[in-house]
PDB file of C-alpha atoms in Angstrom:
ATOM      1  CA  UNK A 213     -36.218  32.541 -75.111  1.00 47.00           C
ATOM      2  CA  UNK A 214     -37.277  33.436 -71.558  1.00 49.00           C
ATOM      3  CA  UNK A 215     -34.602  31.201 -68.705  1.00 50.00           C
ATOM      4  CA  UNK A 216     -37.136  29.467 -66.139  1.00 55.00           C
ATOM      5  CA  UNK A 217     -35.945  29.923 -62.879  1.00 57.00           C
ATOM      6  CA  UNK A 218     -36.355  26.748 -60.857  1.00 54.00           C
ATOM      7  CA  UNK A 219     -38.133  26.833 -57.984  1.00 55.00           C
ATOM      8  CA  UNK A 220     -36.770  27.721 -54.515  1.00 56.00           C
ATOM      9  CA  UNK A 221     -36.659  24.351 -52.104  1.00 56.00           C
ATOM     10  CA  UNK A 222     -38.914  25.208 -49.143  1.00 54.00           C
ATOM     11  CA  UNK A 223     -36.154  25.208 -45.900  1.00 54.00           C
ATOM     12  CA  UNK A 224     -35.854  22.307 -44.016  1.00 52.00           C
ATOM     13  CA  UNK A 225     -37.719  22.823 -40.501  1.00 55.00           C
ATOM     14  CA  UNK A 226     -35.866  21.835 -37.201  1.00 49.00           C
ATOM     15  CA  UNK A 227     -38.963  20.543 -34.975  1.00 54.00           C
ATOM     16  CA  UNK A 228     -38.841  22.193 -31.253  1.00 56.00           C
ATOM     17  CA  UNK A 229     -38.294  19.221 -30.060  1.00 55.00           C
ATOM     18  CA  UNK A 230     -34.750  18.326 -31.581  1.00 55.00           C
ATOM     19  CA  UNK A 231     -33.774  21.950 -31.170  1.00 53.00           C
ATOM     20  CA  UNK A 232     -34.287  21.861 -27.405  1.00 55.00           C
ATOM     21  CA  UNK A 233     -32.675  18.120 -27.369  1.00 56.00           C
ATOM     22  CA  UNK A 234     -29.465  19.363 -29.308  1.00 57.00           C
ATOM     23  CA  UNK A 235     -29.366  22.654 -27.329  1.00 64.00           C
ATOM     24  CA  UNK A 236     -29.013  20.707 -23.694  1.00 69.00           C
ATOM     25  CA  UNK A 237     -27.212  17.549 -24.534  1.00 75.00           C
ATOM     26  CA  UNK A 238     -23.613  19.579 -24.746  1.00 72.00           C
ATOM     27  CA  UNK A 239     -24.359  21.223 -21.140  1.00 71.00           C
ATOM     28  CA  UNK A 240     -25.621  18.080 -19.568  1.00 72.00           C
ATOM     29  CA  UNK A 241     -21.977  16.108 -21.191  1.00 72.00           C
ATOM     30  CA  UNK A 242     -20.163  18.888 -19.211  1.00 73.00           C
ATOM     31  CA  UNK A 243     -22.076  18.577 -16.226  1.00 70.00           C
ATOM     32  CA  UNK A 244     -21.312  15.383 -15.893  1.00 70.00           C
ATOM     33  CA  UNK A 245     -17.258  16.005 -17.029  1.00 70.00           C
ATOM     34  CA  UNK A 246     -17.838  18.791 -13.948  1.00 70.00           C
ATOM     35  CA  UNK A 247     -19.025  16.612 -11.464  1.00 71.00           C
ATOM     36  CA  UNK A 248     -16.846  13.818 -12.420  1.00 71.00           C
ATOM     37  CA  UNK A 249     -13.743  16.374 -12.080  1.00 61.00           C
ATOM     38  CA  UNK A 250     -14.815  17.612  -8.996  1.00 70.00           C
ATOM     39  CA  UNK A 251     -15.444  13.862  -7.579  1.00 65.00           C
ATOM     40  CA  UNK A 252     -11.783  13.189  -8.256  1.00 61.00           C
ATOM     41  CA  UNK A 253     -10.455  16.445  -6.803  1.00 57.00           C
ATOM     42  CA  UNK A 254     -12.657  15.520  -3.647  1.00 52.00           C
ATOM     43  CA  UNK A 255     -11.159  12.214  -3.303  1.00 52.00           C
ATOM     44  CA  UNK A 256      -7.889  13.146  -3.603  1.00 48.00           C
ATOM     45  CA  UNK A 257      -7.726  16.222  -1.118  1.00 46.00           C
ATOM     46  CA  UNK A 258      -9.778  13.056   1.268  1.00 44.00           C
ATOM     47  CA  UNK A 259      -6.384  10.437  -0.062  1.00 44.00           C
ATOM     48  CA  UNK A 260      -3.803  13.471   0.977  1.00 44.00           C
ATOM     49  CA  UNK A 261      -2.661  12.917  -3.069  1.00 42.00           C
ATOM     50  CA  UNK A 262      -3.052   8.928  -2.904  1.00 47.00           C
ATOM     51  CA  UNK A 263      -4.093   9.162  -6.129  1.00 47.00           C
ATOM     52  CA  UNK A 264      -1.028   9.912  -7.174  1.00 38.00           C
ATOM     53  CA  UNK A 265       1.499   7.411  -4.662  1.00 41.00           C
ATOM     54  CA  UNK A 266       0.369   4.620  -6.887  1.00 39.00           C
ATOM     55  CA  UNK A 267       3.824   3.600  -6.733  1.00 36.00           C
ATOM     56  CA  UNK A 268       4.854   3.829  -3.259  1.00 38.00           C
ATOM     57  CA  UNK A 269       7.705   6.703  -3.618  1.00 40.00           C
ATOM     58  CA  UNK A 270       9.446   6.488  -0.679  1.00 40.00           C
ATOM     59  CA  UNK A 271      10.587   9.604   1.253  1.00 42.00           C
ATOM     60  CA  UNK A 272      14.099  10.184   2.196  1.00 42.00           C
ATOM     61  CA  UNK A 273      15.366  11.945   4.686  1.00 37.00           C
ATOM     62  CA  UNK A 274      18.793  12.935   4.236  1.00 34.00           C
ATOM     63  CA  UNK A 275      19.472  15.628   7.299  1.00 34.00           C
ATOM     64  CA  UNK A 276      20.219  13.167  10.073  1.00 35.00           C
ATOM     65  CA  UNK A 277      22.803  11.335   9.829  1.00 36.00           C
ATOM     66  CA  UNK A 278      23.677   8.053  12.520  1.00 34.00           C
ATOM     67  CA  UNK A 279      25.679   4.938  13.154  1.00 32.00           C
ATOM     68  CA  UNK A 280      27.547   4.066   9.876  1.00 38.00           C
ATOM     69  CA  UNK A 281      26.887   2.498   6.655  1.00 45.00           C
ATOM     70  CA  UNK A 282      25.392  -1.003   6.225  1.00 52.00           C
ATOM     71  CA  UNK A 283      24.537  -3.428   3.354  1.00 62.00           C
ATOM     72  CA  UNK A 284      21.843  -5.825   2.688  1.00 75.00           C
ATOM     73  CA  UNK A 285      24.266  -8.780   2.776  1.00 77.00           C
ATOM     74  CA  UNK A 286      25.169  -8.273   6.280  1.00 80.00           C
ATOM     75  CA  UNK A 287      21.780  -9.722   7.080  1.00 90.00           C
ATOM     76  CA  UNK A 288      20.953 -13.540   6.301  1.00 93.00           C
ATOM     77  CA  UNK A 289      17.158 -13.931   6.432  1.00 97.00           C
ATOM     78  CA  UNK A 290      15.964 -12.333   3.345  1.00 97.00           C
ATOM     79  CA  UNK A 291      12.546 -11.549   1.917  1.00 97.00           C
ATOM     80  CA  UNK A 292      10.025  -9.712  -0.370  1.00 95.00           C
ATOM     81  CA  UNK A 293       6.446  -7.718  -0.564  1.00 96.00           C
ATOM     82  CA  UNK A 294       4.199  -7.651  -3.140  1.00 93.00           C
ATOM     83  CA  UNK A 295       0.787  -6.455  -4.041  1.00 89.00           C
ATOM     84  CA  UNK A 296      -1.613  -6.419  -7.175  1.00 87.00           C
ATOM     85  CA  UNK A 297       1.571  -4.816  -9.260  1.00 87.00           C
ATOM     86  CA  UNK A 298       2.812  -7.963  -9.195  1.00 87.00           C
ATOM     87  CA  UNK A 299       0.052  -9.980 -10.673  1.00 82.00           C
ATOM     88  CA  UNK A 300       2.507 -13.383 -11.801  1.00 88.00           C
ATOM     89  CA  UNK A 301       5.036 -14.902  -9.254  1.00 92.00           C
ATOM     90  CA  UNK A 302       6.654 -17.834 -10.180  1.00 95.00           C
ATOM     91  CA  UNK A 303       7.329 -18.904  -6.482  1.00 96.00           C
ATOM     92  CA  UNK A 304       9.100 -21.960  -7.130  1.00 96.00           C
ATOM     93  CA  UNK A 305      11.856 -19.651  -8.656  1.00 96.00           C
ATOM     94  CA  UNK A 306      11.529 -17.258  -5.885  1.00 96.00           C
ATOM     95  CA  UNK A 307      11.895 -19.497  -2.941  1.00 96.00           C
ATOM     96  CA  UNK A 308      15.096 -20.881  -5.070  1.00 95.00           C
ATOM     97  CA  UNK A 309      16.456 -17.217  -4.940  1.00 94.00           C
ATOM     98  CA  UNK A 310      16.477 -17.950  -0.446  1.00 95.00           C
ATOM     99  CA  UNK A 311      13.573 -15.856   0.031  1.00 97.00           C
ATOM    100  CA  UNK A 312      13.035 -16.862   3.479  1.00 97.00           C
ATOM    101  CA  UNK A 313       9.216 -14.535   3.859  1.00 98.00           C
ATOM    102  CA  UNK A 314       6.939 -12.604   2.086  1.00 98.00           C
ATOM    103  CA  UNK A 315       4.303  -9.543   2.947  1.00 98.00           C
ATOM    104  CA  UNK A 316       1.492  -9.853   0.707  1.00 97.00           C
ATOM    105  CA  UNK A 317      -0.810  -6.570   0.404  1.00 98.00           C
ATOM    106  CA  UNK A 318      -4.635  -7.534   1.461  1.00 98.00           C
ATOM    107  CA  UNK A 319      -6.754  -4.357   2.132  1.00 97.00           C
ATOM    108  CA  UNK A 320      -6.437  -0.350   1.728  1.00 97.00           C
ATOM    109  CA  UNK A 321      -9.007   1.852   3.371  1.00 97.00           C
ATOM    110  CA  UNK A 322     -12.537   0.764   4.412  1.00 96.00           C
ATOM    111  CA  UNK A 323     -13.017  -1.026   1.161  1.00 94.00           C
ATOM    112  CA  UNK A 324     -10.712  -1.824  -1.062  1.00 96.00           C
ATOM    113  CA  UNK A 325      -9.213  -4.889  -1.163  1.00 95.00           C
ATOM    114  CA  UNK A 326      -6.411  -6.964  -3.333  1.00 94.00           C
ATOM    115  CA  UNK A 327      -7.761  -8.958  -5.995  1.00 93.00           C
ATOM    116  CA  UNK A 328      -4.230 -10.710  -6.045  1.00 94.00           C
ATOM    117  CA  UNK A 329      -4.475 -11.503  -2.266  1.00 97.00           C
ATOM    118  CA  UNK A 330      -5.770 -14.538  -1.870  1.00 96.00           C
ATOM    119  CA  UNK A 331      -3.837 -16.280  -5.263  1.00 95.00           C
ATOM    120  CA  UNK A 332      -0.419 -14.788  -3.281  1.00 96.00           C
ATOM    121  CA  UNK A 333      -1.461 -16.385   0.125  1.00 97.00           C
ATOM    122  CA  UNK A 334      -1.719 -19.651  -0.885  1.00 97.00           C
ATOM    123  CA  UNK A 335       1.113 -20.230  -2.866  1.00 97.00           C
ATOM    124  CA  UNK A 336       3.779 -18.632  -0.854  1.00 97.00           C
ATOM    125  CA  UNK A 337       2.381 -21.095   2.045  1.00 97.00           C
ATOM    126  CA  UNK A 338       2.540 -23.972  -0.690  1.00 97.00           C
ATOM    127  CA  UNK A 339       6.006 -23.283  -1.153  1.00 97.00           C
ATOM    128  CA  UNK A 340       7.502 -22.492   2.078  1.00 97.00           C
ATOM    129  CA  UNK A 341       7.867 -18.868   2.875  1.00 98.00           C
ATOM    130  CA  UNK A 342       6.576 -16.964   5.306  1.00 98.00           C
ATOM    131  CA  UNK A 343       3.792 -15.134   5.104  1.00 98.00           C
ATOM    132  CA  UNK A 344       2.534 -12.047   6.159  1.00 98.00           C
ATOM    133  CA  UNK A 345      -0.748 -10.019   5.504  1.00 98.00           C
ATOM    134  CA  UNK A 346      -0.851  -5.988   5.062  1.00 98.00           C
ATOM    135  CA  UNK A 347      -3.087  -3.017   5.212  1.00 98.00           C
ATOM    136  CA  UNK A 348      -2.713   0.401   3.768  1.00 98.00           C
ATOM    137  CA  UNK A 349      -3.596   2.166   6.232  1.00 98.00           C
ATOM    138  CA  UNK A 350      -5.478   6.185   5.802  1.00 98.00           C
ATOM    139  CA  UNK A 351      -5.657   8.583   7.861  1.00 97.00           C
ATOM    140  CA  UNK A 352      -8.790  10.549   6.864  1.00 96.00           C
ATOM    141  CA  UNK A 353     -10.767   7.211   6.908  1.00 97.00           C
ATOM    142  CA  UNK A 354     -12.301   5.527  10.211  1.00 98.00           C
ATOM    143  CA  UNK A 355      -9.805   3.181  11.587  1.00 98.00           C
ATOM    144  CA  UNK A 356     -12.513   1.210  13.073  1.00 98.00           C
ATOM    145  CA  UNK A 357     -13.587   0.084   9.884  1.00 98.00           C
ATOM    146  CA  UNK A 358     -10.514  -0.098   8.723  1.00 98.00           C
ATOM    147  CA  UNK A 359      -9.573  -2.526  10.744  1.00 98.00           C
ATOM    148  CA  UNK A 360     -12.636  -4.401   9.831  1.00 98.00           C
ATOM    149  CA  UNK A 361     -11.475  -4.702   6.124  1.00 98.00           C
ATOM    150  CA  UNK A 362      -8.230  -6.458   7.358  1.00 98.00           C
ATOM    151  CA  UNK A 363      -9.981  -8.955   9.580  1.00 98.00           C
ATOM    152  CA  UNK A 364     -12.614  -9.832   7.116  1.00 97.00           C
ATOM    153  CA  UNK A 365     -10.037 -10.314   4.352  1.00 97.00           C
ATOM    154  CA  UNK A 366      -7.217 -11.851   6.425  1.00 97.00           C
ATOM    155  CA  UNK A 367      -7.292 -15.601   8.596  1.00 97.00           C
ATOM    156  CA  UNK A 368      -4.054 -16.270   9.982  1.00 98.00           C
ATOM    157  CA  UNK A 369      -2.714 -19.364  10.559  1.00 97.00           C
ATOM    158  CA  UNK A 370      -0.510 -20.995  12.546  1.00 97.00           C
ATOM    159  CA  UNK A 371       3.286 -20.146  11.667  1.00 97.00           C
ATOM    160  CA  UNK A 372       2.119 -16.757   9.554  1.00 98.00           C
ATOM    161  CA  UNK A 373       3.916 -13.453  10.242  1.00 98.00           C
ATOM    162  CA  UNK A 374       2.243 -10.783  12.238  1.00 98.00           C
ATOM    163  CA  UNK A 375      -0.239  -8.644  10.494  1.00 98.00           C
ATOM    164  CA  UNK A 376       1.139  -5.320   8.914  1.00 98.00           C
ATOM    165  CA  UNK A 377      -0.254  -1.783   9.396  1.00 98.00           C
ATOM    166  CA  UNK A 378       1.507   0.495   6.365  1.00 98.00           C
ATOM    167  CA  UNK A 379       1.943   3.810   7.101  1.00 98.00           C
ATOM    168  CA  UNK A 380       2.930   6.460   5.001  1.00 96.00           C
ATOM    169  CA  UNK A 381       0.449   9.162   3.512  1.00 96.00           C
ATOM    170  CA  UNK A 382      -0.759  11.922   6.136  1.00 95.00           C
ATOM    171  CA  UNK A 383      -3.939  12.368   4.293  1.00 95.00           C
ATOM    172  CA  UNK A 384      -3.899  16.071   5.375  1.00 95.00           C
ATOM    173  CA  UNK A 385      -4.100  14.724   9.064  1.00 96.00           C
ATOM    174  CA  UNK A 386      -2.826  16.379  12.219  1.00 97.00           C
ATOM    175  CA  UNK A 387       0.028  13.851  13.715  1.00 97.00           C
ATOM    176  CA  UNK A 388      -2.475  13.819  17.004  1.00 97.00           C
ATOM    177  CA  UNK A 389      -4.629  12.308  15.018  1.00 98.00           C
ATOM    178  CA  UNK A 390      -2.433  10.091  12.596  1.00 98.00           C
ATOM    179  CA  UNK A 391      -1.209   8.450  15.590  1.00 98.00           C
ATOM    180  CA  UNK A 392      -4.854   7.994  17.282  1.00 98.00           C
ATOM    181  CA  UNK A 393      -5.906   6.403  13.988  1.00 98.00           C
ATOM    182  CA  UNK A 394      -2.742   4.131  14.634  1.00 98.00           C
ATOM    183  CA  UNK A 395      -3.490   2.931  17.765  1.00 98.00           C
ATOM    184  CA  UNK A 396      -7.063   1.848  16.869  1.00 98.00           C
ATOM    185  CA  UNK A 397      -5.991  -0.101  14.064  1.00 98.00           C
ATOM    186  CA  UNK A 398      -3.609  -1.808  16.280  1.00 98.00           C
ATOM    187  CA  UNK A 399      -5.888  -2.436  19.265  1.00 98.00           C
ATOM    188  CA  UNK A 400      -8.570  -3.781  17.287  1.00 98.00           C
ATOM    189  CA  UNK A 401      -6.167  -6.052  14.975  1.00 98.00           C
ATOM    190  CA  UNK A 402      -4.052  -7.060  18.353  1.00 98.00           C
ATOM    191  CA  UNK A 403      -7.019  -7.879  20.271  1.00 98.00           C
ATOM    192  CA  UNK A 404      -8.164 -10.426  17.443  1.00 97.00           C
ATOM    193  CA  UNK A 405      -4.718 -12.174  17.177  1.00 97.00           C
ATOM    194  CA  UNK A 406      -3.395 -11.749  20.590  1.00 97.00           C
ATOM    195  CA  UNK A 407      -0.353 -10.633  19.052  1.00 97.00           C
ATOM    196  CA  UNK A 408       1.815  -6.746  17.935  1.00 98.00           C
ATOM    197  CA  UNK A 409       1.063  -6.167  14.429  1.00 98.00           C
ATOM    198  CA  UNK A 410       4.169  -4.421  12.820  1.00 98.00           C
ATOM    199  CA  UNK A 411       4.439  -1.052  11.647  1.00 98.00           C
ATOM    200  CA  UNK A 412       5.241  -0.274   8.493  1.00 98.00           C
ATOM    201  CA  UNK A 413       6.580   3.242   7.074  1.00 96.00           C
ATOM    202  CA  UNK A 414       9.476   5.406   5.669  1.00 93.00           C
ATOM    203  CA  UNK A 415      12.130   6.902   7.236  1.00 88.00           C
ATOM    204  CA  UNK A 416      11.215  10.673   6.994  1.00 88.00           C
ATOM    205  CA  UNK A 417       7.437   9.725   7.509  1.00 94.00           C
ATOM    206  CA  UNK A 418       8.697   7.798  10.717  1.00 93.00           C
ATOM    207  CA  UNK A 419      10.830  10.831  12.092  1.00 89.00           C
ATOM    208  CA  UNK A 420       8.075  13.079  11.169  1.00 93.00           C
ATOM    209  CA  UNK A 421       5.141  11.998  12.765  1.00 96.00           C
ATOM    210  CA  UNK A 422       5.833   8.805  14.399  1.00 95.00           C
ATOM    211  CA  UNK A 423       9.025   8.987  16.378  1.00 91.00           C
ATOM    212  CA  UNK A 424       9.106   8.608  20.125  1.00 91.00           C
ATOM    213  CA  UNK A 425       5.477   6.291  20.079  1.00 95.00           C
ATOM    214  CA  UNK A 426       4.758   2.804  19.226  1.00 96.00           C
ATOM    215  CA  UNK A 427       8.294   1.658  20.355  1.00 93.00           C
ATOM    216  CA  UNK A 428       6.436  -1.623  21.690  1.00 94.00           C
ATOM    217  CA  UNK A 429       5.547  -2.091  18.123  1.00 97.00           C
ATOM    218  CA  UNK A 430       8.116  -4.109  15.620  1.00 97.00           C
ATOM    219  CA  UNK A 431       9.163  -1.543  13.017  1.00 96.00           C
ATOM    220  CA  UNK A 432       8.802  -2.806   9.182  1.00 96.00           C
ATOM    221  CA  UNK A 433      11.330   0.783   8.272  1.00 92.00           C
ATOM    222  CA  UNK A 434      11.852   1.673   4.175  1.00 92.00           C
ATOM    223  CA  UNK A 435      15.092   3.426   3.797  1.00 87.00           C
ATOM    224  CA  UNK A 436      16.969   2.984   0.453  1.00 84.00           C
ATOM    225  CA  UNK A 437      20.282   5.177   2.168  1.00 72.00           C
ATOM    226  CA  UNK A 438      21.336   3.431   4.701  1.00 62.00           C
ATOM    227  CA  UNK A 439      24.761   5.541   5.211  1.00 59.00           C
ATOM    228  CA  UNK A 440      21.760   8.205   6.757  1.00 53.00           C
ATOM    229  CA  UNK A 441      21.081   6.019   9.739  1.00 52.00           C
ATOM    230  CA  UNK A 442      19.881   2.307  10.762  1.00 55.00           C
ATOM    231  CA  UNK A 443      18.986   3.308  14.067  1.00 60.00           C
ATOM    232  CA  UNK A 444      15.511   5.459  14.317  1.00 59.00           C
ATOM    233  CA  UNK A 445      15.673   7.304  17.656  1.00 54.00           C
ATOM    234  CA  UNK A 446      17.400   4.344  19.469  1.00 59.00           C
ATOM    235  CA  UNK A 447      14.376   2.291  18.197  1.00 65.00           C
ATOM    236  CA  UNK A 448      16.133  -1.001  16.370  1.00 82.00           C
ATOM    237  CA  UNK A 449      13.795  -1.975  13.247  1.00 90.00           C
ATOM    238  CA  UNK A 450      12.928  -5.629  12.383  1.00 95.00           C
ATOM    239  CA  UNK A 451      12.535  -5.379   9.345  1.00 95.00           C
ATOM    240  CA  UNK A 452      14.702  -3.527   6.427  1.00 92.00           C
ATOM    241  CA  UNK A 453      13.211  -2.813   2.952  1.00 93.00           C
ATOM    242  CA  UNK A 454      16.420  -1.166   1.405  1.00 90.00           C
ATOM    243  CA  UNK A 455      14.999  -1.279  -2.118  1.00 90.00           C
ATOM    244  CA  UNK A 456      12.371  -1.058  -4.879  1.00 90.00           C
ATOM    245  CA  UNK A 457      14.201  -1.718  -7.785  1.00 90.00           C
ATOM    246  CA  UNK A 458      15.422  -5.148  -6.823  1.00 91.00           C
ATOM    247  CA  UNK A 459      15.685  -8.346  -9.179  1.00 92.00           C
ATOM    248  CA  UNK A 460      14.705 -11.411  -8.290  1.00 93.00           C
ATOM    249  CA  UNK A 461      13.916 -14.888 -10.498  1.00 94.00           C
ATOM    250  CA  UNK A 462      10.531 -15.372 -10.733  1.00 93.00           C
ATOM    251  CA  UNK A 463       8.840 -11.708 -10.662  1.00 94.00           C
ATOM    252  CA  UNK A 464       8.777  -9.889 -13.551  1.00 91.00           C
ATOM    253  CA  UNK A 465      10.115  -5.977 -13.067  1.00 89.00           C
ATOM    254  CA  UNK A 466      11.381  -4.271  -9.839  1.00 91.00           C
ATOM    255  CA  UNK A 467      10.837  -5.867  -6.690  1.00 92.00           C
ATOM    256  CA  UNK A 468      10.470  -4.649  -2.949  1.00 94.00           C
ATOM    257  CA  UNK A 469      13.276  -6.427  -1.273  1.00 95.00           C
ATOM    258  CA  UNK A 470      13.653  -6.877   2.627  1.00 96.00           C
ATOM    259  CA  UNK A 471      15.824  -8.422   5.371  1.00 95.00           C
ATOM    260  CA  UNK A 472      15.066  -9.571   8.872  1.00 96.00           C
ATOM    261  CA  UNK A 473      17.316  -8.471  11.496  1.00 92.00           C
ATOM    262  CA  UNK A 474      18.051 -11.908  13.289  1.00 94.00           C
ATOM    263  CA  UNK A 475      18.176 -15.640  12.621  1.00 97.00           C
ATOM    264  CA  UNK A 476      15.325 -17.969  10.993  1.00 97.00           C
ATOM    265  CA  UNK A 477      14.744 -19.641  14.594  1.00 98.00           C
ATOM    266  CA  UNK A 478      13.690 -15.305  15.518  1.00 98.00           C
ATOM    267  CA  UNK A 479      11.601 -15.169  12.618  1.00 98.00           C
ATOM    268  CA  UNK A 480       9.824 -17.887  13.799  1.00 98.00           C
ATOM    269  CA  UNK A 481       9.398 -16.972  16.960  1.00 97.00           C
ATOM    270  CA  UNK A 482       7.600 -14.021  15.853  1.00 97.00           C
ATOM    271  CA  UNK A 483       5.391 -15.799  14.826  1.00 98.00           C
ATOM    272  CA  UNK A 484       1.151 -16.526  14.830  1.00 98.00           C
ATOM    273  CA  UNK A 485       0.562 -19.492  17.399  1.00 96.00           C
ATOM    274  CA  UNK A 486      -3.443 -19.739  18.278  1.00 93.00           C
ATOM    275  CA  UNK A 487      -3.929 -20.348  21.958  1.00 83.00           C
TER     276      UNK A 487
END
């Protein structure tokens, strides 16, 4: 018996048209993954690595060492800062804990600006404590405009703390013009308040590239070893944050914790009065 062979499928065409669609969509994903890579390397060489400071890690300089040790509890006005990482504050509980004032992150950059802010603001006026507004300020970006993003974000009232200028990435900036950045910031923010906005920083960013200017300035200094010096170039700070890791009632996690060097009645006098 002769075996039938069956017959042979015809092949199964690919029209041009799919071929060319299949052959570009894989170059066209990883030109986008390309430019998208290359966005983000842009942005952080522009940040000086702010991209990766996301948590604030303070700098310690360990080489000079001044005056002696100190502790928090030698100081009786106490106080905190927070920003969007703290997105629930229970400040009922936090007042409770004698938190006497609070700096509450508002604006970064030309832009940005924290979508916890505003919730912040009000309550730690509801309950009492001090408040105070702050900028991250960077280098590589106009300070002009900088400045702008404060003012349109942040109204002071009556009895609120000075406005805060945060310094502390160089942003691959000369100190020449770190510090001319500085001083715009300030002028412009000063000239809308009539009043010295504190400086905020480190203390190896402050030795670095700010020692020996701004000394009219109050001085808002991070150190977390105090036995290394309390004293920055015979300028006297106002304010101390001596941790990041702190506990307090009421925020959930680590907390920046501060002290004011003086009495309540100082604090107050520091403070925003509108002419």
């Amino acid at each position: 018996m002769t075996t039938r062979r069956a017959p042979k499928r015809p092949s199964k065409k690919v029209s041009p048209g799919r071929e060319t669609t299949s052959s570009l969509w894989k170059p066209l994903l990883l030109g986008v993954a390309g430019f998208l890579v290359l966005r983000l390397g842009i942005e952080y060489y522009k940040e000086g690595g702010r991209l990766a400071f996301f948590r604030h890690k303070v700098e310690e300089a360990t080489q000079t060492k001044t005056l002696t040790t100190f502790q928090p509890n030698d100081y009786e006005v106490l106080g905190l800062d927070i920003s969007h990482h703290q997105q629930q504050v229970d400040w009922k509980l936090v007042k409770n804990e004698n938190i006497s004032f609070a700096f509450i992150k508002a604006t970064e950059g030309v832009q940005h600006q924290d979508r916890y802010f505003s919730k912040h603001w009000r309550s730690a006026k509801k309950h009492g404590i001090l408040r105070g507004a702050y900028h991250f300020f960077l280098p590589a970006r106009n300070a002009e405009e900088q400045a702008k993003n404060f003012l349109d974000r942040v109204h002071l009232e009556a009895g609120d703390l000075p406005p805060v200028l945060d310094v502390e990435v160089t942003n691959h900036q000369s100190d020449q013009e770190i510090r001319a950045g500085v001083q715009i910031w300030l002028d412009a923010v000063e000239e809308e308040y009539d009043l010295k906005p504190i400086i905020y920083t480190n203390y190896a960013f402050y030795e670095k590239h700010l020692a020996g200017h701004f000394d009219d300035y109050p001085l808002w200094l991070a150190h977390y070893t105090p036995e290394n010096g309390h004293i920055i170039n015979n300028h006297n700070w106002s304010f101390w944050q001596h941790t990041d890791t702190g506990r307090l009632k009421g925020i959930k996690g680590n907390a920046d914790l501060n002290v004011f060097k003086g009495t309540m009645e100082d604090l107050y006098n520091m403070c925003y009065e509108p002419k």
